[in-house]
Amino acid sequence: MRHHCAEIINKLPSHRLMALDVMRGLTITAMILVNNPGSWGAMYWPLKHAQWHGWTPTDLIFPFFIFIVGMSITLSVNSLRAKGVSDQHILKAGVIRTIKLIALGWFLALFYYNFRDPSFSWVDDKLLQLRVLGVLQRIGLVYLIALCCYLYLSPKKIAITCIALLVFYGAAMLYIPYTLPNGEVVSGLWLHGNNLSAFIDNAVFGSHHLYYANAKPLPFDPEGLFSTLPAIASSLSGILAAVYLTKQPDLKKQACTLILLGTLAVIAGYAIASITPINKALWTPSYVLLSSGLAAIFYALYL
């Protein structure tokens, strides 16, 4: 058994990080588990999402995956550049991959027909009610923008972009006013169906194309358009982590540094939670700091 495992390890490409593959595999396993808990009526609390503010282990799965996407971008681009592949070709392939992810998300949403209901209309009930955004769509958009950042920005500028996205999103959510259906103008709210992100989702896509189509006063999507901005920051944090790993060959130093930075990020996330509450559906700045910090710590534990 040990010899067999050694053979598998020796066959791994030099640009791959085993710890990253382990983290990716465990994250996907956790995703499968929370999507198939056995009984939706009797679930253990770690397998449930937080009702609104706050977090559970389940709320870490998506941002962990986004963090992994960022790390993978760094490693794959470095490998392709070493082979002489141009940035233009890498970007073209990235655009195609993004289109495939978005198309797959739409396909999964549309691939359904209720044969038991004679009144069911695929056009009216599925096509015209298509959820425009979703998990795969967000991954595609985040991947493409993060890829562009890594191709054309220095690590320092990527770090500045990451911080700028969080500051801009947080400030916009706090201070930009928006109008409710009843005509009331409000700002700075982080409520279910009553926040700037929900207002933008509803204005751009309309209620029929959003996950929470019946939310009041504003329908919204947990993978909405505006809240994708801080999700990009989550991916950029993964890029920065991988940049550090490629420059630091000492595994002990890698682990210590990632644990230290991850702990500081978690502390910072809780420090600003009174201003921007930890919330997955809104992908708040505090949530980004918390989840990226924990992702860095978990990666360090796999080294």
PDB file of C-alpha atoms in Angstrom:
ATOM      1  CA  MET A   1       0.000   0.000   0.000  1.00  0.00           C
ATOM      2  CA  ARG A   2       2.794   2.407   0.906  1.00  0.00           C
ATOM      3  CA  HIS A   3       4.609   1.551  -2.338  1.00  0.00           C
ATOM      4  CA  HIS A   4       1.423   2.156  -4.345  1.00  0.00           C
ATOM      5  CA  CYS A   5       0.904   5.581  -2.735  1.00  0.00           C
ATOM      6  CA  ALA A   6       4.542   6.475  -3.382  1.00  0.00           C
ATOM      7  CA  GLU A   7       4.081   5.662  -7.076  1.00  0.00           C
ATOM      8  CA  ILE A   8       1.037   7.935  -7.276  1.00  0.00           C
ATOM      9  CA  ILE A   9       2.919  10.770  -5.578  1.00  0.00           C
ATOM     10  CA  ASN A  10       5.910  10.402  -7.898  1.00  0.00           C
ATOM     11  CA  LYS A  11       3.644  10.673 -10.938  1.00  0.00           C
ATOM     12  CA  LEU A  12       2.243  14.039  -9.864  1.00  0.00           C
ATOM     13  CA  PRO A  13       3.273  16.955 -12.136  1.00  0.00           C
ATOM     14  CA  SER A  14       5.919  19.154 -10.563  1.00  0.00           C
ATOM     15  CA  HIS A  15       3.681  22.249 -10.612  1.00  0.00           C
ATOM     16  CA  ARG A  16       0.951  20.611  -8.533  1.00  0.00           C
ATOM     17  CA  LEU A  17       0.716  20.986  -4.767  1.00  0.00           C
ATOM     18  CA  MET A  18      -0.506  17.850  -3.035  1.00  0.00           C
ATOM     19  CA  ALA A  19      -1.848  19.876  -0.102  1.00  0.00           C
ATOM     20  CA  LEU A  20      -3.988  21.870  -2.533  1.00  0.00           C
ATOM     21  CA  ASP A  21      -5.313  18.687  -4.153  1.00  0.00           C
ATOM     22  CA  VAL A  22      -6.161  17.320  -0.699  1.00  0.00           C
ATOM     23  CA  MET A  23      -7.918  20.557   0.249  1.00  0.00           C
ATOM     24  CA  ARG A  24      -9.849  20.551  -3.029  1.00  0.00           C
ATOM     25  CA  GLY A  25     -10.901  16.923  -2.565  1.00  0.00           C
ATOM     26  CA  LEU A  26     -12.058  17.454   1.014  1.00  0.00           C
ATOM     27  CA  THR A  27     -13.938  20.620   0.027  1.00  0.00           C
ATOM     28  CA  ILE A  28     -15.762  18.798  -2.761  1.00  0.00           C
ATOM     29  CA  THR A  29     -16.510  15.913  -0.369  1.00  0.00           C
ATOM     30  CA  ALA A  30     -17.981  18.390   2.125  1.00  0.00           C
ATOM     31  CA  MET A  31     -20.051  19.963  -0.662  1.00  0.00           C
ATOM     32  CA  ILE A  32     -21.500  16.567  -1.601  1.00  0.00           C
ATOM     33  CA  LEU A  33     -22.251  15.822   2.051  1.00  0.00           C
ATOM     34  CA  VAL A  34     -24.152  19.054   2.747  1.00  0.00           C
ATOM     35  CA  ASN A  35     -26.107  18.694  -0.500  1.00  0.00           C
ATOM     36  CA  ASN A  36     -27.075  15.127   0.406  1.00  0.00           C
ATOM     37  CA  PRO A  37     -27.561  15.075   4.203  1.00  0.00           C
ATOM     38  CA  GLY A  38     -29.803  12.010   4.119  1.00  0.00           C
ATOM     39  CA  SER A  39     -32.833  13.733   5.593  1.00  0.00           C
ATOM     40  CA  TRP A  40     -33.597  17.397   5.038  1.00  0.00           C
ATOM     41  CA  GLY A  41     -35.951  17.271   7.993  1.00  0.00           C
ATOM     42  CA  ALA A  42     -33.370  16.085  10.529  1.00  0.00           C
ATOM     43  CA  MET A  43     -30.011  17.695   9.823  1.00  0.00           C
ATOM     44  CA  TYR A  44     -27.072  18.258  12.131  1.00  0.00           C
ATOM     45  CA  TRP A  45     -26.368  21.974  12.554  1.00  0.00           C
ATOM     46  CA  PRO A  46     -22.907  21.873  10.883  1.00  0.00           C
ATOM     47  CA  LEU A  47     -24.635  20.719   7.683  1.00  0.00           C
ATOM     48  CA  LYS A  48     -26.955  23.737   7.653  1.00  0.00           C
ATOM     49  CA  HIS A  49     -26.278  27.253   6.434  1.00  0.00           C
ATOM     50  CA  ALA A  50     -26.641  30.089   8.913  1.00  0.00           C
ATOM     51  CA  GLN A  51     -30.146  31.505   8.677  1.00  0.00           C
ATOM     52  CA  TRP A  52     -28.773  34.965   7.865  1.00  0.00           C
ATOM     53  CA  HIS A  53     -25.908  36.589   9.793  1.00  0.00           C
ATOM     54  CA  GLY A  54     -23.227  34.333  11.248  1.00  0.00           C
ATOM     55  CA  TRP A  55     -21.713  31.162   9.844  1.00  0.00           C
ATOM     56  CA  THR A  56     -21.528  27.399  10.131  1.00  0.00           C
ATOM     57  CA  PRO A  57     -18.972  24.959   8.640  1.00  0.00           C
ATOM     58  CA  THR A  58     -21.277  24.651   5.631  1.00  0.00           C
ATOM     59  CA  ASP A  59     -20.862  28.364   4.925  1.00  0.00           C
ATOM     60  CA  LEU A  60     -17.131  27.837   4.412  1.00  0.00           C
ATOM     61  CA  ILE A  61     -17.400  25.391   1.517  1.00  0.00           C
ATOM     62  CA  PHE A  62     -18.068  27.859  -1.293  1.00  0.00           C
ATOM     63  CA  PRO A  63     -15.446  30.452  -0.242  1.00  0.00           C
ATOM     64  CA  PHE A  64     -12.896  27.662   0.292  1.00  0.00           C
ATOM     65  CA  PHE A  65     -13.519  26.579  -3.279  1.00  0.00           C
ATOM     66  CA  ILE A  66     -13.163  30.162  -4.517  1.00  0.00           C
ATOM     67  CA  PHE A  67      -9.892  30.431  -2.562  1.00  0.00           C
ATOM     68  CA  ILE A  68      -8.710  27.214  -4.221  1.00  0.00           C
ATOM     69  CA  VAL A  69      -9.615  28.638  -7.636  1.00  0.00           C
ATOM     70  CA  GLY A  70      -7.314  31.564  -6.931  1.00  0.00           C
ATOM     71  CA  MET A  71      -4.445  29.318  -5.869  1.00  0.00           C
ATOM     72  CA  SER A  72      -4.953  27.119  -8.936  1.00  0.00           C
ATOM     73  CA  ILE A  73      -4.802  30.144 -11.238  1.00  0.00           C
ATOM     74  CA  THR A  74      -1.338  31.027  -9.947  1.00  0.00           C
ATOM     75  CA  LEU A  75      -0.002  27.500 -10.357  1.00  0.00           C
ATOM     76  CA  SER A  76      -1.549  26.793 -13.763  1.00  0.00           C
ATOM     77  CA  VAL A  77      -0.538  30.130 -15.289  1.00  0.00           C
ATOM     78  CA  ASN A  78       3.016  29.725 -14.018  1.00  0.00           C
ATOM     79  CA  SER A  79       3.153  26.242 -15.546  1.00  0.00           C
ATOM     80  CA  LEU A  80       1.766  27.406 -18.899  1.00  0.00           C
ATOM     81  CA  ARG A  81       4.133  30.379 -19.036  1.00  0.00           C
ATOM     82  CA  ALA A  82       7.058  28.033 -18.341  1.00  0.00           C
ATOM     83  CA  LYS A  83       5.980  26.030 -21.390  1.00  0.00           C
ATOM     84  CA  GLY A  84       6.006  29.150 -23.537  1.00  0.00           C
ATOM     85  CA  VAL A  85       2.251  29.649 -23.738  1.00  0.00           C
ATOM     86  CA  SER A  86       1.382  33.310 -24.290  1.00  0.00           C
ATOM     87  CA  ASP A  87      -0.808  35.300 -21.911  1.00  0.00           C
ATOM     88  CA  GLN A  88      -3.185  35.965 -24.797  1.00  0.00           C
ATOM     89  CA  HIS A  89      -3.702  32.236 -25.334  1.00  0.00           C
ATOM     90  CA  ILE A  90      -4.151  31.685 -21.585  1.00  0.00           C
ATOM     91  CA  LEU A  91      -6.776  34.424 -21.465  1.00  0.00           C
ATOM     92  CA  LYS A  92      -8.597  32.999 -24.492  1.00  0.00           C
ATOM     93  CA  ALA A  93      -8.756  29.594 -22.813  1.00  0.00           C
ATOM     94  CA  GLY A  94      -9.996  31.298 -19.638  1.00  0.00           C
ATOM     95  CA  VAL A  95     -12.815  33.026 -21.506  1.00  0.00           C
ATOM     96  CA  ILE A  96     -13.873  29.714 -23.046  1.00  0.00           C
ATOM     97  CA  ARG A  97     -13.825  28.036 -19.623  1.00  0.00           C
ATOM     98  CA  THR A  98     -15.955  30.828 -18.162  1.00  0.00           C
ATOM     99  CA  ILE A  99     -18.505  30.499 -20.958  1.00  0.00           C
ATOM    100  CA  LYS A 100     -18.655  26.742 -20.373  1.00  0.00           C
ATOM    101  CA  LEU A 101     -19.244  27.217 -16.631  1.00  0.00           C
ATOM    102  CA  ILE A 102     -22.026  29.746 -17.187  1.00  0.00           C
ATOM    103  CA  ALA A 103     -23.623  27.582 -19.882  1.00  0.00           C
ATOM    104  CA  LEU A 104     -23.430  24.523 -17.616  1.00  0.00           C
ATOM    105  CA  GLY A 105     -25.118  26.460 -14.823  1.00  0.00           C
ATOM    106  CA  TRP A 106     -27.957  27.421 -17.142  1.00  0.00           C
ATOM    107  CA  PHE A 107     -28.188  23.873 -18.519  1.00  0.00           C
ATOM    108  CA  LEU A 108     -28.577  22.391 -15.048  1.00  0.00           C
ATOM    109  CA  ALA A 109     -31.278  24.947 -14.267  1.00  0.00           C
ATOM    110  CA  LEU A 110     -33.184  24.200 -17.474  1.00  0.00           C
ATOM    111  CA  PHE A 111     -32.675  20.419 -17.578  1.00  0.00           C
ATOM    112  CA  TYR A 112     -35.980  19.565 -15.958  1.00  0.00           C
ATOM    113  CA  TYR A 113     -39.443  18.656 -17.144  1.00  0.00           C
ATOM    114  CA  ASN A 114     -42.365  17.801 -14.870  1.00  0.00           C
ATOM    115  CA  PHE A 115     -44.103  14.975 -16.715  1.00  0.00           C
ATOM    116  CA  ARG A 116     -46.530  14.436 -13.825  1.00  0.00           C
ATOM    117  CA  ASP A 117     -48.091  17.886 -14.093  1.00  0.00           C
ATOM    118  CA  PRO A 118     -50.211  18.359 -17.249  1.00  0.00           C
ATOM    119  CA  SER A 119     -50.216  22.126 -16.683  1.00  0.00           C
ATOM    120  CA  PHE A 120     -46.434  22.338 -16.564  1.00  0.00           C
ATOM    121  CA  SER A 121     -44.915  24.531 -19.259  1.00  0.00           C
ATOM    122  CA  TRP A 122     -41.167  24.271 -19.738  1.00  0.00           C
ATOM    123  CA  VAL A 123     -41.059  27.621 -21.524  1.00  0.00           C
ATOM    124  CA  ASP A 124     -43.096  29.512 -18.920  1.00  0.00           C
ATOM    125  CA  ASP A 125     -41.990  27.676 -15.791  1.00  0.00           C
ATOM    126  CA  LYS A 126     -38.319  27.100 -16.587  1.00  0.00           C
ATOM    127  CA  LEU A 127     -36.989  29.106 -19.546  1.00  0.00           C
ATOM    128  CA  LEU A 128     -38.743  32.370 -18.756  1.00  0.00           C
ATOM    129  CA  GLN A 129     -38.002  31.900 -15.040  1.00  0.00           C
ATOM    130  CA  LEU A 130     -34.324  31.055 -15.589  1.00  0.00           C
ATOM    131  CA  ARG A 131     -32.084  31.990 -12.675  1.00  0.00           C
ATOM    132  CA  VAL A 132     -29.461  34.041 -14.464  1.00  0.00           C
ATOM    133  CA  LEU A 133     -26.790  33.777 -11.773  1.00  0.00           C
ATOM    134  CA  GLY A 134     -25.836  30.850  -9.589  1.00  0.00           C
ATOM    135  CA  VAL A 135     -22.911  28.954  -8.106  1.00  0.00           C
ATOM    136  CA  LEU A 136     -21.304  27.873 -11.396  1.00  0.00           C
ATOM    137  CA  GLN A 137     -21.958  31.271 -12.947  1.00  0.00           C
ATOM    138  CA  ARG A 138     -20.256  32.992 -10.018  1.00  0.00           C
ATOM    139  CA  ILE A 139     -17.289  30.640 -10.197  1.00  0.00           C
ATOM    140  CA  GLY A 140     -16.949  31.402 -13.912  1.00  0.00           C
ATOM    141  CA  LEU A 141     -17.075  35.170 -13.463  1.00  0.00           C
ATOM    142  CA  VAL A 142     -14.745  35.159 -10.461  1.00  0.00           C
ATOM    143  CA  TYR A 143     -12.299  32.872 -12.245  1.00  0.00           C
ATOM    144  CA  LEU A 144     -12.106  35.063 -15.349  1.00  0.00           C
ATOM    145  CA  ILE A 145     -11.622  38.339 -13.483  1.00  0.00           C
ATOM    146  CA  ALA A 146      -9.092  36.812 -11.088  1.00  0.00           C
ATOM    147  CA  LEU A 147      -7.243  35.317 -14.054  1.00  0.00           C
ATOM    148  CA  CYS A 148      -7.025  38.742 -15.706  1.00  0.00           C
ATOM    149  CA  CYS A 149      -5.689  40.208 -12.476  1.00  0.00           C
ATOM    150  CA  TYR A 150      -2.944  37.599 -12.237  1.00  0.00           C
ATOM    151  CA  LEU A 151      -2.015  37.936 -15.910  1.00  0.00           C
ATOM    152  CA  TYR A 152      -1.736  41.712 -15.964  1.00  0.00           C
ATOM    153  CA  LEU A 153      -1.151  42.913 -12.386  1.00  0.00           C
ATOM    154  CA  SER A 154       1.797  42.543 -10.047  1.00  0.00           C
ATOM    155  CA  PRO A 155       1.237  40.776  -6.697  1.00  0.00           C
ATOM    156  CA  LYS A 156       1.343  44.160  -4.958  1.00  0.00           C
ATOM    157  CA  LYS A 157      -1.379  45.543  -7.233  1.00  0.00           C
ATOM    158  CA  ILE A 158      -3.422  42.361  -6.761  1.00  0.00           C
ATOM    159  CA  ALA A 159      -3.271  42.893  -2.990  1.00  0.00           C
ATOM    160  CA  ILE A 160      -4.366  46.511  -3.435  1.00  0.00           C
ATOM    161  CA  THR A 161      -7.201  45.397  -5.733  1.00  0.00           C
ATOM    162  CA  CYS A 162      -8.325  42.822  -3.161  1.00  0.00           C
ATOM    163  CA  ILE A 163      -8.479  45.423  -0.401  1.00  0.00           C
ATOM    164  CA  ALA A 164     -10.087  48.004  -2.708  1.00  0.00           C
ATOM    165  CA  LEU A 165     -12.882  45.591  -3.659  1.00  0.00           C
ATOM    166  CA  LEU A 166     -13.714  44.944  -0.001  1.00  0.00           C
ATOM    167  CA  VAL A 167     -13.579  48.632   0.951  1.00  0.00           C
ATOM    168  CA  PHE A 168     -15.672  49.686  -2.055  1.00  0.00           C
ATOM    169  CA  TYR A 169     -18.284  46.980  -1.527  1.00  0.00           C
ATOM    170  CA  GLY A 170     -18.550  47.636   2.201  1.00  0.00           C
ATOM    171  CA  ALA A 171     -18.765  51.419   1.754  1.00  0.00           C
ATOM    172  CA  ALA A 172     -21.340  51.089  -1.020  1.00  0.00           C
ATOM    173  CA  MET A 173     -23.510  48.779   1.055  1.00  0.00           C
ATOM    174  CA  LEU A 174     -23.315  51.193   3.971  1.00  0.00           C
ATOM    175  CA  TYR A 175     -23.706  54.564   2.312  1.00  0.00           C
ATOM    176  CA  ILE A 176     -25.288  54.340  -1.163  1.00  0.00           C
ATOM    177  CA  PRO A 177     -29.056  54.960  -0.852  1.00  0.00           C
ATOM    178  CA  TYR A 178     -31.640  52.890  -2.720  1.00  0.00           C
ATOM    179  CA  THR A 179     -35.399  53.056  -3.133  1.00  0.00           C
ATOM    180  CA  LEU A 180     -37.806  50.401  -1.862  1.00  0.00           C
ATOM    181  CA  PRO A 181     -40.973  49.485  -3.801  1.00  0.00           C
ATOM    182  CA  ASN A 182     -43.014  51.663  -1.427  1.00  0.00           C
ATOM    183  CA  GLY A 183     -40.913  54.698  -2.343  1.00  0.00           C
ATOM    184  CA  GLU A 184     -38.928  54.827   0.893  1.00  0.00           C
ATOM    185  CA  VAL A 185     -35.247  55.685   0.423  1.00  0.00           C
ATOM    186  CA  VAL A 186     -32.893  53.801   2.751  1.00  0.00           C
ATOM    187  CA  SER A 187     -29.215  52.911   3.070  1.00  0.00           C
ATOM    188  CA  GLY A 188     -26.836  50.892   5.207  1.00  0.00           C
ATOM    189  CA  LEU A 189     -29.115  47.887   5.742  1.00  0.00           C
ATOM    190  CA  TRP A 190     -27.926  44.269   5.770  1.00  0.00           C
ATOM    191  CA  LEU A 191     -31.355  42.650   5.961  1.00  0.00           C
ATOM    192  CA  HIS A 192     -32.819  39.694   4.077  1.00  0.00           C
ATOM    193  CA  GLY A 193     -34.349  41.234   0.963  1.00  0.00           C
ATOM    194  CA  ASN A 194     -33.495  44.768   2.068  1.00  0.00           C
ATOM    195  CA  ASN A 195     -29.986  45.833   1.120  1.00  0.00           C
ATOM    196  CA  LEU A 196     -28.206  47.506  -1.775  1.00  0.00           C
ATOM    197  CA  SER A 197     -27.129  44.203  -3.326  1.00  0.00           C
ATOM    198  CA  ALA A 198     -30.742  43.007  -3.426  1.00  0.00           C
ATOM    199  CA  PHE A 199     -31.821  46.306  -4.965  1.00  0.00           C
ATOM    200  CA  ILE A 200     -29.248  45.913  -7.754  1.00  0.00           C
ATOM    201  CA  ASP A 201     -30.177  42.265  -8.391  1.00  0.00           C
ATOM    202  CA  ASN A 202     -33.848  43.121  -8.645  1.00  0.00           C
ATOM    203  CA  ALA A 203     -33.234  46.155 -10.864  1.00  0.00           C
ATOM    204  CA  VAL A 204     -30.932  44.297 -13.278  1.00  0.00           C
ATOM    205  CA  PHE A 205     -32.547  40.862 -13.544  1.00  0.00           C
ATOM    206  CA  GLY A 206     -36.096  41.176 -12.249  1.00  0.00           C
ATOM    207  CA  SER A 207     -37.642  39.008  -9.548  1.00  0.00           C
ATOM    208  CA  HIS A 208     -38.397  36.029 -11.837  1.00  0.00           C
ATOM    209  CA  HIS A 209     -34.701  35.387 -12.470  1.00  0.00           C
ATOM    210  CA  LEU A 210     -33.515  35.436  -8.858  1.00  0.00           C
ATOM    211  CA  TYR A 211     -33.197  32.629  -6.311  1.00  0.00           C
ATOM    212  CA  TYR A 212     -35.245  34.413  -3.639  1.00  0.00           C
ATOM    213  CA  ALA A 213     -37.919  35.600  -6.040  1.00  0.00           C
ATOM    214  CA  ASN A 214     -40.461  36.087  -3.254  1.00  0.00           C
ATOM    215  CA  ALA A 215     -38.227  37.885  -0.760  1.00  0.00           C
ATOM    216  CA  LYS A 216     -39.686  41.095   0.641  1.00  0.00           C
ATOM    217  CA  PRO A 217     -39.368  43.935   0.004  1.00  0.00           C
ATOM    218  CA  LEU A 218     -36.726  43.110  -2.640  1.00  0.00           C
ATOM    219  CA  PRO A 219     -36.111  39.779  -4.382  1.00  0.00           C
ATOM    220  CA  PHE A 220     -32.411  38.898  -4.544  1.00  0.00           C
ATOM    221  CA  ASP A 221     -29.882  36.201  -5.338  1.00  0.00           C
ATOM    222  CA  PRO A 222     -27.283  34.859  -2.874  1.00  0.00           C
ATOM    223  CA  GLU A 223     -24.921  34.660  -5.867  1.00  0.00           C
ATOM    224  CA  GLY A 224     -25.970  38.114  -7.030  1.00  0.00           C
ATOM    225  CA  LEU A 225     -24.210  40.532  -9.328  1.00  0.00           C
ATOM    226  CA  PHE A 226     -22.954  43.114  -6.842  1.00  0.00           C
ATOM    227  CA  SER A 227     -21.960  40.575  -4.191  1.00  0.00           C
ATOM    228  CA  THR A 228     -19.701  38.916  -6.763  1.00  0.00           C
ATOM    229  CA  LEU A 229     -17.217  41.768  -6.226  1.00  0.00           C
ATOM    230  CA  PRO A 230     -16.107  40.610  -2.760  1.00  0.00           C
ATOM    231  CA  ALA A 231     -16.135  37.014  -4.053  1.00  0.00           C
ATOM    232  CA  ILE A 232     -13.438  38.138  -6.493  1.00  0.00           C
ATOM    233  CA  ALA A 233     -11.469  39.357  -3.480  1.00  0.00           C
ATOM    234  CA  SER A 234     -11.740  35.845  -2.002  1.00  0.00           C
ATOM    235  CA  SER A 235     -10.153  34.431  -5.150  1.00  0.00           C
ATOM    236  CA  LEU A 236      -7.439  37.103  -5.163  1.00  0.00           C
ATOM    237  CA  SER A 237      -6.541  36.104  -1.604  1.00  0.00           C
ATOM    238  CA  GLY A 238      -5.970  32.584  -2.924  1.00  0.00           C
ATOM    239  CA  ILE A 239      -3.752  33.959  -5.691  1.00  0.00           C
ATOM    240  CA  LEU A 240      -1.664  35.862  -3.160  1.00  0.00           C
ATOM    241  CA  ALA A 241      -1.327  32.781  -0.961  1.00  0.00           C
ATOM    242  CA  ALA A 242      -0.072  30.723  -3.906  1.00  0.00           C
ATOM    243  CA  VAL A 243       2.337  33.486  -4.971  1.00  0.00           C
ATOM    244  CA  TYR A 244       3.896  33.308  -1.511  1.00  0.00           C
ATOM    245  CA  LEU A 245       4.102  29.509  -1.641  1.00  0.00           C
ATOM    246  CA  THR A 246       5.915  29.555  -4.982  1.00  0.00           C
ATOM    247  CA  LYS A 247       8.528  31.919  -3.546  1.00  0.00           C
ATOM    248  CA  GLN A 248       9.002  30.130  -0.206  1.00  0.00           C
ATOM    249  CA  PRO A 249      10.244  26.526  -0.584  1.00  0.00           C
ATOM    250  CA  ASP A 250      10.447  25.807   3.167  1.00  0.00           C
ATOM    251  CA  LEU A 251       7.250  23.967   4.156  1.00  0.00           C
ATOM    252  CA  LYS A 252       7.618  24.845   7.828  1.00  0.00           C
ATOM    253  CA  LYS A 253       7.848  28.553   7.039  1.00  0.00           C
ATOM    254  CA  GLN A 254       4.914  28.222   4.638  1.00  0.00           C
ATOM    255  CA  ALA A 255       2.738  26.666   7.324  1.00  0.00           C
ATOM    256  CA  CYS A 256       3.723  29.146  10.042  1.00  0.00           C
ATOM    257  CA  THR A 257       3.197  32.170   7.802  1.00  0.00           C
ATOM    258  CA  LEU A 258      -0.186  30.997   6.488  1.00  0.00           C
ATOM    259  CA  ILE A 259      -1.408  30.170   9.989  1.00  0.00           C
ATOM    260  CA  LEU A 260      -0.266  33.577  11.252  1.00  0.00           C
ATOM    261  CA  LEU A 261      -1.808  35.535   8.363  1.00  0.00           C
ATOM    262  CA  GLY A 262      -4.941  33.398   8.444  1.00  0.00           C
ATOM    263  CA  THR A 263      -5.377  34.027  12.171  1.00  0.00           C
ATOM    264  CA  LEU A 264      -4.925  37.765  11.673  1.00  0.00           C
ATOM    265  CA  ALA A 265      -7.510  37.716   8.874  1.00  0.00           C
ATOM    266  CA  VAL A 266     -10.027  35.887  11.069  1.00  0.00           C
ATOM    267  CA  ILE A 267      -9.448  38.393  13.885  1.00  0.00           C
ATOM    268  CA  ALA A 268      -9.876  41.272  11.425  1.00  0.00           C
ATOM    269  CA  GLY A 269     -13.099  39.712  10.147  1.00  0.00           C
ATOM    270  CA  TYR A 270     -14.576  39.591  13.623  1.00  0.00           C
ATOM    271  CA  ALA A 271     -13.235  43.080  14.366  1.00  0.00           C
ATOM    272  CA  ILE A 272     -15.289  44.635  11.564  1.00  0.00           C
ATOM    273  CA  ALA A 273     -18.308  42.346  12.038  1.00  0.00           C
ATOM    274  CA  SER A 274     -20.119  45.094  13.950  1.00  0.00           C
ATOM    275  CA  ILE A 275     -19.888  47.275  10.823  1.00  0.00           C
ATOM    276  CA  THR A 276     -20.310  44.649   8.113  1.00  0.00           C
ATOM    277  CA  PRO A 277     -21.832  41.505   9.646  1.00  0.00           C
ATOM    278  CA  ILE A 278     -20.531  38.077   8.673  1.00  0.00           C
ATOM    279  CA  ASN A 279     -22.975  36.960   5.997  1.00  0.00           C
ATOM    280  CA  LYS A 280     -22.488  34.426   3.206  1.00  0.00           C
ATOM    281  CA  ALA A 281     -25.473  35.477   1.081  1.00  0.00           C
ATOM    282  CA  LEU A 282     -24.125  39.047   0.930  1.00  0.00           C
ATOM    283  CA  TRP A 283     -20.465  37.872   0.860  1.00  0.00           C
ATOM    284  CA  THR A 284     -19.592  40.707   3.233  1.00  0.00           C
ATOM    285  CA  PRO A 285     -16.003  41.930   3.761  1.00  0.00           C
ATOM    286  CA  SER A 286     -15.968  40.374   7.231  1.00  0.00           C
ATOM    287  CA  TYR A 287     -17.058  37.080   5.690  1.00  0.00           C
ATOM    288  CA  VAL A 288     -14.227  37.291   3.126  1.00  0.00           C
ATOM    289  CA  LEU A 289     -11.636  37.895   5.830  1.00  0.00           C
ATOM    290  CA  LEU A 290     -13.013  35.091   7.987  1.00  0.00           C
ATOM    291  CA  SER A 291     -13.335  32.503   5.217  1.00  0.00           C
ATOM    292  CA  SER A 292     -10.037  33.341   3.480  1.00  0.00           C
ATOM    293  CA  GLY A 293      -8.251  33.312   6.820  1.00  0.00           C
ATOM    294  CA  LEU A 294      -9.660  29.908   7.707  1.00  0.00           C
ATOM    295  CA  ALA A 295      -8.878  28.634   4.188  1.00  0.00           C
ATOM    296  CA  ALA A 296      -5.237  29.654   4.624  1.00  0.00           C
ATOM    297  CA  ILE A 297      -5.104  27.953   8.041  1.00  0.00           C
ATOM    298  CA  PHE A 298      -6.684  24.744   6.736  1.00  0.00           C
ATOM    299  CA  TYR A 299      -4.284  24.667   3.795  1.00  0.00           C
ATOM    300  CA  ALA A 300      -1.352  25.016   6.191  1.00  0.00           C
ATOM    301  CA  LEU A 301      -2.633  22.023   8.162  1.00  0.00           C
ATOM    302  CA  TYR A 302      -2.491  19.877   5.003  1.00  0.00           C
ATOM    303  CA  LEU A 303       1.197  20.635   4.395  1.00  0.00           C
TER     304      LEU A 303
END
